[in-house]
Short mmCIF file of C-alpha atoms in Angstrom, two decimals:
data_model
loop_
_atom_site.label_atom_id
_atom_site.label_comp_id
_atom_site.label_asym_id
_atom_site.label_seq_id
_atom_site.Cartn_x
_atom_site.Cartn_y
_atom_site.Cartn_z
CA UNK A 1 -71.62 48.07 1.15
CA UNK A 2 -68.99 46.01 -0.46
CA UNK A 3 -65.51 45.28 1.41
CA UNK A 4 -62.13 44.22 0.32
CA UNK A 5 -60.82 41.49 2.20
CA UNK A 6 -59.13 38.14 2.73
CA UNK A 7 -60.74 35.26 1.97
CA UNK A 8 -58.31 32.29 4.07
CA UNK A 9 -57.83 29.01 1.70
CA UNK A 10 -55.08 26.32 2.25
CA UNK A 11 -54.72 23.53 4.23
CA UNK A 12 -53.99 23.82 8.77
CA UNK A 13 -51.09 26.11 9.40
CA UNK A 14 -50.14 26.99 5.57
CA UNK A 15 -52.76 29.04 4.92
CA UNK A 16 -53.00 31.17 1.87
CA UNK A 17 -55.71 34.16 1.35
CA UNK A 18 -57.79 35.14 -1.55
CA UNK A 19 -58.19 39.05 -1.99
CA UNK A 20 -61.84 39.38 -2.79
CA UNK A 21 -64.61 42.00 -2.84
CA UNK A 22 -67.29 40.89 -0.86
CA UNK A 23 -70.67 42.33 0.85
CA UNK A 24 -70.13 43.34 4.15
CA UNK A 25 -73.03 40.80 5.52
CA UNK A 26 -71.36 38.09 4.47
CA UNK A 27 -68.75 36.19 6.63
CA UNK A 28 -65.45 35.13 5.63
CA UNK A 29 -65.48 31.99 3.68
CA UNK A 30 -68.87 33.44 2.46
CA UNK A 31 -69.67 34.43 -1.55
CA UNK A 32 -67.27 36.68 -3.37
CA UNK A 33 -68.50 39.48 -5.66
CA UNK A 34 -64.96 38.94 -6.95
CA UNK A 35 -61.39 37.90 -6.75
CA UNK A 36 -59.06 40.36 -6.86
CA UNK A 37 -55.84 38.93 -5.72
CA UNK A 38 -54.08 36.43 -3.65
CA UNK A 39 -51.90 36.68 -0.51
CA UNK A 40 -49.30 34.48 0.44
CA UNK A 41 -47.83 35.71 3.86
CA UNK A 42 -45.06 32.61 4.55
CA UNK A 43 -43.63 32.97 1.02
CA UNK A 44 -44.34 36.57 1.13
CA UNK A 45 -45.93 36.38 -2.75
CA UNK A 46 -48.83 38.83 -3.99
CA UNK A 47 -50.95 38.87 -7.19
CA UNK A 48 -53.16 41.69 -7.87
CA UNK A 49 -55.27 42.50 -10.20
CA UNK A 50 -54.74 46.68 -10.65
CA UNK A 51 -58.05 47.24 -12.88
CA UNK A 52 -60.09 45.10 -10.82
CA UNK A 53 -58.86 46.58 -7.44
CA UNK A 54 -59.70 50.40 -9.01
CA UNK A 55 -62.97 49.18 -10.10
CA UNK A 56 -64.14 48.47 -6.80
CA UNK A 57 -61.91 51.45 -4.99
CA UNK A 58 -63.40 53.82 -7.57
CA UNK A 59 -67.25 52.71 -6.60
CA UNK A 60 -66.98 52.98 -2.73
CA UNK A 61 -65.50 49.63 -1.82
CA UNK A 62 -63.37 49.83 1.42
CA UNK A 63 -60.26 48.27 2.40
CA UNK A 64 -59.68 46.07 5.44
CA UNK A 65 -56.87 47.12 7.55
CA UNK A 66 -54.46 44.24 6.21
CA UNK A 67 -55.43 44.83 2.41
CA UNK A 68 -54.86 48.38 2.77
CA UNK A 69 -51.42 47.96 3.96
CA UNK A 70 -50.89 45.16 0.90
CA UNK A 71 -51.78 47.81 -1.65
CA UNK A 72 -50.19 49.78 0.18
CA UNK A 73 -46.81 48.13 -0.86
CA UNK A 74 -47.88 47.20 -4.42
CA UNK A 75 -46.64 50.05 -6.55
CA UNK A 76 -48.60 48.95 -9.31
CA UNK A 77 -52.09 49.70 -7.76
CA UNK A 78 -50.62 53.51 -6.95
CA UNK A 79 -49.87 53.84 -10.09
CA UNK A 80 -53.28 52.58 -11.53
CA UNK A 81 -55.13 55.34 -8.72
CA UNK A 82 -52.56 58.23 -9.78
CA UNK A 83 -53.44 57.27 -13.29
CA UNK A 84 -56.86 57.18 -12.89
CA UNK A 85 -56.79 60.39 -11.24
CA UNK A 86 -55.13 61.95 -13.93
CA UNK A 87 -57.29 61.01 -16.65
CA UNK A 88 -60.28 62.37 -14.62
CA UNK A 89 -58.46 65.33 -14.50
CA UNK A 90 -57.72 65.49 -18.44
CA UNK A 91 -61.15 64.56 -19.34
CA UNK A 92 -63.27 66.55 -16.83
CA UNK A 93 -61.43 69.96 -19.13
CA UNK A 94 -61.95 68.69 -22.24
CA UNK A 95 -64.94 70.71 -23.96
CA UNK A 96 -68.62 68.37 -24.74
CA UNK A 97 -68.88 66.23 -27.77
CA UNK A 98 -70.78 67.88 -30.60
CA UNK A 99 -73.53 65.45 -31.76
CA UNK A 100 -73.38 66.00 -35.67
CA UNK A 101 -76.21 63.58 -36.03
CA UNK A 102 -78.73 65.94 -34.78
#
């Protein structure tokens, strides 16, 4: 099962954290499927990377608690989901493709 979580980097107390999806064997500092974003909670920055983030969302990837409340603030991750959702929606009316070839 594969996990999104933070991944701590910096130096003693200015730590910064990697957003990565990573097995759930693995331990913290362990190997990343992939990075997904970057956390920086004393200058309060984030940097995610929507597509990625879906990617792994859309395939059964879970949140930890303190990831789920940083997407939680990022508006453009909702708006990646709701779009997502929509197009599922669109395409799952649309009739079959006609195979002319055959």
């Amino acid at each position: 099962m594969v996990k999104l979580r933070l991944k701590r980097c910096g130096r003693k107390q200015h730590a910064t954290y990697r957003i990565v999806a990573i097995d759930v064997r693995s331990r913290r500092e362990g190997r990343d499927l992939r990075k997904v974003g970057f956390y920086d909670p004393i200058n309060n920055q984030t940097y995610l990377n929507a597509p990625a983030i879906v990617y792994f969302l859309e395939r059964g990837a879970q949140p930890t608690e303190t990831v789920r409340d940083i997407l939680k603030k990022s508006e453009t991750v909702q708006k990646h989901l709701e779009a997502m959702e929509v197009f599922k929606r669109i395409s799952s009316n649309l009739p079959p493709v006609k195979n002319f070839f055959n």
